[in-house]
Short mmCIF file of C-alpha atoms in Angstrom, two decimals:
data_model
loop_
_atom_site.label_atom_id
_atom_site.label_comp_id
_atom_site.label_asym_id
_atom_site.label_seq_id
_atom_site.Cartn_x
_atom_site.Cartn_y
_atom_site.Cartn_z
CA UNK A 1 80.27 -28.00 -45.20
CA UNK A 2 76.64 -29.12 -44.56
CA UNK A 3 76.74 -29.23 -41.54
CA UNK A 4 75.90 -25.31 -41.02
CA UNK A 5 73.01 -25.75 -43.04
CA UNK A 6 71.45 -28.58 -41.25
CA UNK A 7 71.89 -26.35 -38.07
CA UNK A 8 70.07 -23.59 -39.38
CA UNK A 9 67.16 -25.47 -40.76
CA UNK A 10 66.89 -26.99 -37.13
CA UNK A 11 66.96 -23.82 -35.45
CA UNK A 12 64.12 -22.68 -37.81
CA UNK A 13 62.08 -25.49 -37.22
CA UNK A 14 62.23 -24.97 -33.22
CA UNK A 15 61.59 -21.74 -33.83
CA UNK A 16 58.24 -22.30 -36.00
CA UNK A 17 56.64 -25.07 -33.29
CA UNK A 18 57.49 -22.81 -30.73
CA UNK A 19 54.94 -19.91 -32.12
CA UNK A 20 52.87 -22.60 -32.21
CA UNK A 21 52.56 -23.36 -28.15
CA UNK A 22 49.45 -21.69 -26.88
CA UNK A 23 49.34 -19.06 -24.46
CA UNK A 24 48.42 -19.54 -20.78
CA UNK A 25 44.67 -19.11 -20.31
CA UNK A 26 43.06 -18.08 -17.50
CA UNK A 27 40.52 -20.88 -16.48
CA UNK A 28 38.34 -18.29 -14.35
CA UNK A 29 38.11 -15.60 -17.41
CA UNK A 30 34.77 -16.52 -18.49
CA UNK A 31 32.79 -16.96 -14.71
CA UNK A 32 31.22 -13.89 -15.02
CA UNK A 33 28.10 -13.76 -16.86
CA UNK A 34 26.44 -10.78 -18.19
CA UNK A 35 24.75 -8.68 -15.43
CA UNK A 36 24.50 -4.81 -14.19
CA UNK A 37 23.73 -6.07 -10.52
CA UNK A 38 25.27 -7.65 -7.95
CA UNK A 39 24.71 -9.04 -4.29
CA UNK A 40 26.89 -10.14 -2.20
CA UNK A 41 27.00 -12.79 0.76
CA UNK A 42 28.18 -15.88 2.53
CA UNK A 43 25.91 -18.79 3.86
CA UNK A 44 26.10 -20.62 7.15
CA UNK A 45 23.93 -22.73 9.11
CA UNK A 46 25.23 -24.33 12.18
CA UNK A 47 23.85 -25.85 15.00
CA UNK A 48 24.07 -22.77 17.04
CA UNK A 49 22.69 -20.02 14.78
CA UNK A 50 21.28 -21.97 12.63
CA UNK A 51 20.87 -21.09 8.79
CA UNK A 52 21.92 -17.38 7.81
CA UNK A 53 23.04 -15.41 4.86
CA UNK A 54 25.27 -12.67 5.68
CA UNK A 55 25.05 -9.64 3.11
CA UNK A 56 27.85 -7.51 2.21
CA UNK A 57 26.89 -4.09 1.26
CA UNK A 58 30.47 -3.09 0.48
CA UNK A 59 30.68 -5.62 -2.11
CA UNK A 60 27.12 -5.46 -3.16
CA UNK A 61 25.47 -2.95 -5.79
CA UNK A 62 23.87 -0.05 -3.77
CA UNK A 63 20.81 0.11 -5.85
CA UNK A 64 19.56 -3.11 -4.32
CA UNK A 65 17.35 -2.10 -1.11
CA UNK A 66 17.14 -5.18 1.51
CA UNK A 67 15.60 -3.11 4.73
CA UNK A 68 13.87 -6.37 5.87
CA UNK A 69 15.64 -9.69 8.27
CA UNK A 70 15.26 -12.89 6.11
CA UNK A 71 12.67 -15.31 7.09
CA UNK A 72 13.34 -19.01 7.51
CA UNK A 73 10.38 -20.77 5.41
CA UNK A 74 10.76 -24.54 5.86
CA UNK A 75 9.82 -26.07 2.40
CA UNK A 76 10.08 -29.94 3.39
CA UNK A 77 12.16 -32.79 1.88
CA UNK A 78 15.23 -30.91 3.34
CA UNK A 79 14.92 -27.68 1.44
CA UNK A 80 14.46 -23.77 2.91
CA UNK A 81 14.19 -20.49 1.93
CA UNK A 82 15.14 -17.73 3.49
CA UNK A 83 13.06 -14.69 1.99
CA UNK A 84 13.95 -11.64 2.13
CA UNK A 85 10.82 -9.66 1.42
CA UNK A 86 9.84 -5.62 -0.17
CA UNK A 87 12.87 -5.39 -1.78
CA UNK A 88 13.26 -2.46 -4.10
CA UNK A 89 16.36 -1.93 -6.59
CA UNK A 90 16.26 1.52 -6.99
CA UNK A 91 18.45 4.47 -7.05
CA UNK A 92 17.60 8.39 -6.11
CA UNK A 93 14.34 8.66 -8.37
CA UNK A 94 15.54 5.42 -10.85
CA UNK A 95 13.82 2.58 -10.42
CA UNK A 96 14.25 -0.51 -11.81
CA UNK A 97 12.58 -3.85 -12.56
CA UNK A 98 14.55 -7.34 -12.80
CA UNK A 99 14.68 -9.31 -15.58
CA UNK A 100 16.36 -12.34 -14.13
CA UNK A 101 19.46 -13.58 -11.82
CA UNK A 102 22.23 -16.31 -12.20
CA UNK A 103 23.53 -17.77 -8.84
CA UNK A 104 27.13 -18.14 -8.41
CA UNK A 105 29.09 -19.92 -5.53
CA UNK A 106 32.90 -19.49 -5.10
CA UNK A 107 35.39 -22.27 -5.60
CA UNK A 108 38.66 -22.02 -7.31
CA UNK A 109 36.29 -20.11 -9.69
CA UNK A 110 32.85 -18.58 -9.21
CA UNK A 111 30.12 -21.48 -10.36
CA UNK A 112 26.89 -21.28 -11.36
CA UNK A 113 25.21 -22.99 -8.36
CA UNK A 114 21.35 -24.55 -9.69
CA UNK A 115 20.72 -26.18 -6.55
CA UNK A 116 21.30 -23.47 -4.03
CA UNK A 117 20.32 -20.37 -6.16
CA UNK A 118 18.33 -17.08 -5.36
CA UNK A 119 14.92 -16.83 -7.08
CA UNK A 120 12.96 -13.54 -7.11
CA UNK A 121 9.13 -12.55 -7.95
CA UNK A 122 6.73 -9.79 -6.92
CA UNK A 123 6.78 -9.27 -3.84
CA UNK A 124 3.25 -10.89 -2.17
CA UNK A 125 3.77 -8.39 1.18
CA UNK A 126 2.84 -5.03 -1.03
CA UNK A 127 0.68 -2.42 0.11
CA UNK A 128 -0.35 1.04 -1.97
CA UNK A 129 -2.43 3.72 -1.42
CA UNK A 130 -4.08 5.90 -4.40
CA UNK A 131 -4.72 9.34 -2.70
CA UNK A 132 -7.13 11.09 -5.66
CA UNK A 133 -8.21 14.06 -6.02
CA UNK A 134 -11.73 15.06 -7.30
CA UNK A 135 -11.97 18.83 -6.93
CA UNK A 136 -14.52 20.95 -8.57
CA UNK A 137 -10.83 21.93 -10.40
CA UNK A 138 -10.99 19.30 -12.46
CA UNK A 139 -14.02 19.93 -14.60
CA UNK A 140 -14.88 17.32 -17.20
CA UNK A 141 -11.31 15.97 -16.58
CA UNK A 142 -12.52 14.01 -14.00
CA UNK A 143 -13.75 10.91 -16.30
CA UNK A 144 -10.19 10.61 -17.30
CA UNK A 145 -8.10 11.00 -14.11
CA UNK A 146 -10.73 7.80 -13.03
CA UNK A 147 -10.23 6.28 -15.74
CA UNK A 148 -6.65 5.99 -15.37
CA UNK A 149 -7.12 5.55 -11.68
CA UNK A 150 -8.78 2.48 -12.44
CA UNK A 151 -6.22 1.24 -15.00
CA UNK A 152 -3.52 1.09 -12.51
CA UNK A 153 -5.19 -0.53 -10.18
CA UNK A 154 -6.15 -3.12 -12.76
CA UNK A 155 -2.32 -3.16 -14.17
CA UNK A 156 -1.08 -3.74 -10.51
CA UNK A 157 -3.37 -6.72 -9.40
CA UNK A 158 -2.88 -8.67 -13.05
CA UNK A 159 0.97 -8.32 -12.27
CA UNK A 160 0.68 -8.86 -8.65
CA UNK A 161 -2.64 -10.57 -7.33
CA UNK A 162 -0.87 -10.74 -3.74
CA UNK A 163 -0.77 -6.86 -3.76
CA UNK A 164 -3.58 -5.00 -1.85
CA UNK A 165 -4.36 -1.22 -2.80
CA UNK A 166 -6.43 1.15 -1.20
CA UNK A 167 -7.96 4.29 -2.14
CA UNK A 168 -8.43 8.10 -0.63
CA UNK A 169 -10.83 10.36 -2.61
CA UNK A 170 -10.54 13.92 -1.58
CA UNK A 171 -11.83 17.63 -1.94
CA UNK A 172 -13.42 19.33 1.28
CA UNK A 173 -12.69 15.66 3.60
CA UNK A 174 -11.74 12.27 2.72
CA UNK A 175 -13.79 8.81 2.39
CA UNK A 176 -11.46 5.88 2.18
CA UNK A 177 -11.72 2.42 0.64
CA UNK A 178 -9.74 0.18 2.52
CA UNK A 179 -6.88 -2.79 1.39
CA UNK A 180 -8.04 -5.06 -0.78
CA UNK A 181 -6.93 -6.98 -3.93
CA UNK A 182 -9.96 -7.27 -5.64
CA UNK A 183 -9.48 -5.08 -8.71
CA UNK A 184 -13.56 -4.76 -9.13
CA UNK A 185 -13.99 -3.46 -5.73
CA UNK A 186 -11.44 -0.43 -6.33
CA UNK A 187 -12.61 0.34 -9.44
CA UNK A 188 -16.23 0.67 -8.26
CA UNK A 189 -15.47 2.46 -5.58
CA UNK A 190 -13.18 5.42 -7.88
CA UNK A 191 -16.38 5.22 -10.46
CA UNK A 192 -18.88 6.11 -7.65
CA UNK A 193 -19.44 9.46 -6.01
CA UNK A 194 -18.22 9.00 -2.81
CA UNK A 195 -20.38 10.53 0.17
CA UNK A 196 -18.32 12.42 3.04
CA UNK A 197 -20.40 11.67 6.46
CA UNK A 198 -19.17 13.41 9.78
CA UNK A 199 -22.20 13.58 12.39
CA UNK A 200 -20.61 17.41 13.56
CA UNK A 201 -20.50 18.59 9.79
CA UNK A 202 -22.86 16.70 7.92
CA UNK A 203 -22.97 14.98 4.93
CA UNK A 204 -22.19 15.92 1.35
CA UNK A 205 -20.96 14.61 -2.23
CA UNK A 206 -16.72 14.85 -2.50
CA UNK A 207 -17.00 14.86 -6.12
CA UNK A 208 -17.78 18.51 -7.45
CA UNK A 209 -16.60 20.22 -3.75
CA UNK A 210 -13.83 23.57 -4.60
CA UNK A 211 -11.93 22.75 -1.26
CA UNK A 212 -8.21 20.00 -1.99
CA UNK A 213 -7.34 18.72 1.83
CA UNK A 214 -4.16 17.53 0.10
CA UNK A 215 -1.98 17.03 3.22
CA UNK A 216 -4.60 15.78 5.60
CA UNK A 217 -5.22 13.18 2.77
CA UNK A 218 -1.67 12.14 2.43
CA UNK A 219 -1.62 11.63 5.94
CA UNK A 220 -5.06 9.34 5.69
CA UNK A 221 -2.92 7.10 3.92
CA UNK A 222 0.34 7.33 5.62
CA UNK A 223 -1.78 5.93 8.57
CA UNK A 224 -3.03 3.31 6.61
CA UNK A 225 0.22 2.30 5.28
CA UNK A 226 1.84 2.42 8.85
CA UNK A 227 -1.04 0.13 10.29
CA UNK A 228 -0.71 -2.39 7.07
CA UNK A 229 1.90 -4.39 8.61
CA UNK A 230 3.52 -4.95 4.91
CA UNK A 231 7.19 -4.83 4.31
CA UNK A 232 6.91 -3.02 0.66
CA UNK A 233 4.70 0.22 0.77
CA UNK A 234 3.74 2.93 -1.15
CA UNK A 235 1.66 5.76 -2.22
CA UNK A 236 0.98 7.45 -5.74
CA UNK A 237 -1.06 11.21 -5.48
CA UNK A 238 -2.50 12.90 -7.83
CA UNK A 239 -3.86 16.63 -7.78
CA UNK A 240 -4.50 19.18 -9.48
CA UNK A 241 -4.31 22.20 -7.11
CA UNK A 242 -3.15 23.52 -3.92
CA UNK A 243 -3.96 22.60 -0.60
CA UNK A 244 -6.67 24.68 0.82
CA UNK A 245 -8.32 23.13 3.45
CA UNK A 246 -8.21 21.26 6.45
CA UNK A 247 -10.19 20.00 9.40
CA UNK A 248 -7.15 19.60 11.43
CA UNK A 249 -5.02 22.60 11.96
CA UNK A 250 -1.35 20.50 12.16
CA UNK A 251 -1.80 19.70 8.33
CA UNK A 252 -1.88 23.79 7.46
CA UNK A 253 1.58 23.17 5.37
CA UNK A 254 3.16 19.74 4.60
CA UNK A 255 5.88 19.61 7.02
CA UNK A 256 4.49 17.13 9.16
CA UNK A 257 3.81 15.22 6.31
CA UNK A 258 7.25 15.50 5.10
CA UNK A 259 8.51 14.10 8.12
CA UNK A 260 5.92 11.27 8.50
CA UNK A 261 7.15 9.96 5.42
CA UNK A 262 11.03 10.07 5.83
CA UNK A 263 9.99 8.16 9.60
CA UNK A 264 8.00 5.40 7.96
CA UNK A 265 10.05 4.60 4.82
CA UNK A 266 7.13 4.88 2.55
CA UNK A 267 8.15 5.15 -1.10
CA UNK A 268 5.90 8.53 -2.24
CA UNK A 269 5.22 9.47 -5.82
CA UNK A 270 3.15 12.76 -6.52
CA UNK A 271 1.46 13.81 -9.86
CA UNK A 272 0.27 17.76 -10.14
CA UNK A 273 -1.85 18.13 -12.89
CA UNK A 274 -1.16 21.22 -14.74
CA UNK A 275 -3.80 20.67 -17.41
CA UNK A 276 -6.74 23.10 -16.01
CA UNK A 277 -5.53 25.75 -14.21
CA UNK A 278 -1.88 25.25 -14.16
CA UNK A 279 -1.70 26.15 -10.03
CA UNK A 280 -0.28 23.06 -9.14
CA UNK A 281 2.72 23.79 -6.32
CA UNK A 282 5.51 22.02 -7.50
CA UNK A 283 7.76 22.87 -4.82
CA UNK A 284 5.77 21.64 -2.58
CA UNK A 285 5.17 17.98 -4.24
CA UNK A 286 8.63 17.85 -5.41
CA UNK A 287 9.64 18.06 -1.66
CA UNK A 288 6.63 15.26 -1.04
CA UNK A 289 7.85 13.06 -3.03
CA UNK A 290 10.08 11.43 -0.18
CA UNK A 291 11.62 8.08 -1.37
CA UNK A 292 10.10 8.45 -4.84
CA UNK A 293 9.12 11.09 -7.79
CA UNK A 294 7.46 13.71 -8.99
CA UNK A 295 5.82 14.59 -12.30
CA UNK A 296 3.32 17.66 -13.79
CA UNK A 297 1.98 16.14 -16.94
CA UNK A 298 0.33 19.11 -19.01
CA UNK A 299 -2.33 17.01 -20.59
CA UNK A 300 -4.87 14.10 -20.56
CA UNK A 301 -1.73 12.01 -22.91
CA UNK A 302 1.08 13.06 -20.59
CA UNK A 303 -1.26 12.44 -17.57
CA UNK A 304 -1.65 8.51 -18.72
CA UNK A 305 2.24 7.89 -19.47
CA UNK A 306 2.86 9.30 -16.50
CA UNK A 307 -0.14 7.44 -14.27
CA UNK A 308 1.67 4.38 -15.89
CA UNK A 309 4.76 5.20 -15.20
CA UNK A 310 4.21 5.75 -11.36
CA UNK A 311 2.13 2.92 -10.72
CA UNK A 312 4.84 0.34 -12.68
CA UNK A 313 6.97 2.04 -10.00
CA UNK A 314 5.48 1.98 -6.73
CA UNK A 315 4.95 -1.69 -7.45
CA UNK A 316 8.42 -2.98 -8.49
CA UNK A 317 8.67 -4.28 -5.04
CA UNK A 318 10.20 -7.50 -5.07
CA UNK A 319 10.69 -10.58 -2.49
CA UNK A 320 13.92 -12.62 -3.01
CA UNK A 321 14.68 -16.38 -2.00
CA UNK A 322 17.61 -17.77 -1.13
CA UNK A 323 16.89 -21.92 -1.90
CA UNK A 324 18.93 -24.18 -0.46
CA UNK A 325 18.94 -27.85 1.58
CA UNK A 326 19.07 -27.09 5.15
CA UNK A 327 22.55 -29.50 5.93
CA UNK A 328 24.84 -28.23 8.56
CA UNK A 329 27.44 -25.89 7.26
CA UNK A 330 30.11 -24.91 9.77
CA UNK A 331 32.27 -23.09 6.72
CA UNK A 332 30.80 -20.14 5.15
CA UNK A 333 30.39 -20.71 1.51
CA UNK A 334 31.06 -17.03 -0.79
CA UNK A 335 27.70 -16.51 -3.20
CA UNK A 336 27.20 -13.48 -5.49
CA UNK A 337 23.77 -13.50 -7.10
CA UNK A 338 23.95 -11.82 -10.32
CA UNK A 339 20.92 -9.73 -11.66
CA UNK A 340 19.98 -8.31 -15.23
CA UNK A 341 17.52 -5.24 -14.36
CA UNK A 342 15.18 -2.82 -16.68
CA UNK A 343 14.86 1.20 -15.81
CA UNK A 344 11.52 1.59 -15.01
CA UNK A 345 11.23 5.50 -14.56
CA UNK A 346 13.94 7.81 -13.48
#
């Protein structure tokens, strides 16, 4: 008669330790850290081709902009990089800045990989052009557009000391400073009056002139930019009117500037001022803005956010580096290089 009992109570202790069996984990559930960016590739390097890493833009986040072939930089002691240089992770008119990357290699689960990782910094093949305007228009304005002329040009060179800038001051003609990274140059050079000299015309003081030879000043430093040789470029303009003048007769209307731009790749951000005389064409430097963005602050406060803005823009140009030893690899090995990134303006 006890024996039913004893049954029961055995049953009901199998049935307790079995709750108690944990469930099946997954042991690749937690390779994935924390990132909103991702890139894609495999590495070789054989004897033949030598070392390469293969992107794959299907499986890669399309905000990341690689228009440059990586360059093989022996480092010695066995190590390489190949750098892929002016990088820009942007998308439309977002831009963004990175904040860091994890490197991960695939086995039977994706690894964090510290010896063979990608490393990123400013990019130190970065060339900008300022294109400023400064018009009669502009009136007792003119202090403060320089002013925060200056600043970017200062904010740019502490970030990125590699970077080079040059400048294009404009009203009835041009006078250009050329590249150079030496902050104290640039800013002299916006603080001056700047002297237009053309043997057939004369000579006579930009700063106070009524004329704005917007497009043939755009195109002053679309020239520049195409002659630079640097793999990240970019220009920032600011105006505050219409243009109205010209020596040459091809920049009457901004088409051929339009289609400069799209040919060369230059990243273009224009600023209209509307804070004088509100006759700023927006149409017309919304459709300049080719690979960048466009903005009509209404007053001196607006005008610095948005001079900040822009110039923490056109310089998120990055190079990346893919570290690694430089042994024979006849297998591809699968990477994806995770990045954390920061909207910069949009």
């Amino acid at each position: 008669m006890k024996y039913p009992m004893i049954v029961s109570c055995l049953f009901l202790t199998m049935m307790v330790f079995s709750g108690c069996d944990p469930e099946p984990t997954d042991p690749c559930e937690n390779d994935t850290p924390d990132h909103d960016t991702k890139l894609s590739a495999k590495y070789l390097n054989t004897s033949s081709a030598g070392p390469t890493l293969t992107i794959d833009p299907t499986a890669s986040s399309s905000k990341i902009n690689i228009a440059n072939v990586p360059t093989i930089v022996p480092l010695g002691n066995g190590r390489i990089d190949l750098l892929y240089s002016g990088v820009t992770f942007k998308e439309g008119k977002t831009v963004y800045v990175v904040d860091n990357v994890v490197s991960q290699r695939k086995a039977d689960c994706w690894i964090v990989d510290v010896e063979n990782e990608m490393r990123f910094s400013l990019s130190k093949s970065l060339d900008i052009v300022l294109v400023l305007d400064v018009s009669s228009s502009l009136g007792n304005n003119i202090s403060a557009v320089k002013s925060n002329a200056k600043k970017m040009v200062t904010d740019i060179l502490n970030s990125n000391p590699d970077a080079r800038i040059a400048i294009v001051k404009f009203s009835r003609g041009s006078v250009v400073q050329g590249f150079t990274s030496v902050a104290s140059t640039l800013n002299q050079f916006i603080d001056n009056n700047s002297i237009f000299n053309d043997p057939s015309i004369g000579s006579y003081q930009l700063e106070g002139r009524s004329e704005t030879a917007l497009y043939e000043s755009i195109n002053d430093a679309i020239v520049l930019l195409n002659n630079s040789g640097a793999d990240g470029t970019g220009i920032l303009t600011f105006t505050d009117g219409v243009s109205n003048f010209q020596f040459d007769p091809q920049f009457q209307d901004e088409l051929e500037i339009i289609d400069s731009l799209n040919a060369s790749g230059i990243s273009h951000y224009t600023i209209g001022f509307e804070g004088n005389q509100n006759s700023v064409d927006e149409s017309v430097l919304e459709r300049l803005a080719v690979n960048g963005n466009f903005s009509f602050p209404k007053d001196l406060t607006e005008l610095e956010e948005v001079f900040t803005r822009f110039s923490n823009s056109v310089a998120a140009v990055y190079d990346l580096y893919y570290n690694t030893n430089d042994a024979l690899l006849e297998n591809p090995v699968e990477y994806r290089f995770l990045f954390n990134t920061t909207i910069v303006s949009e």
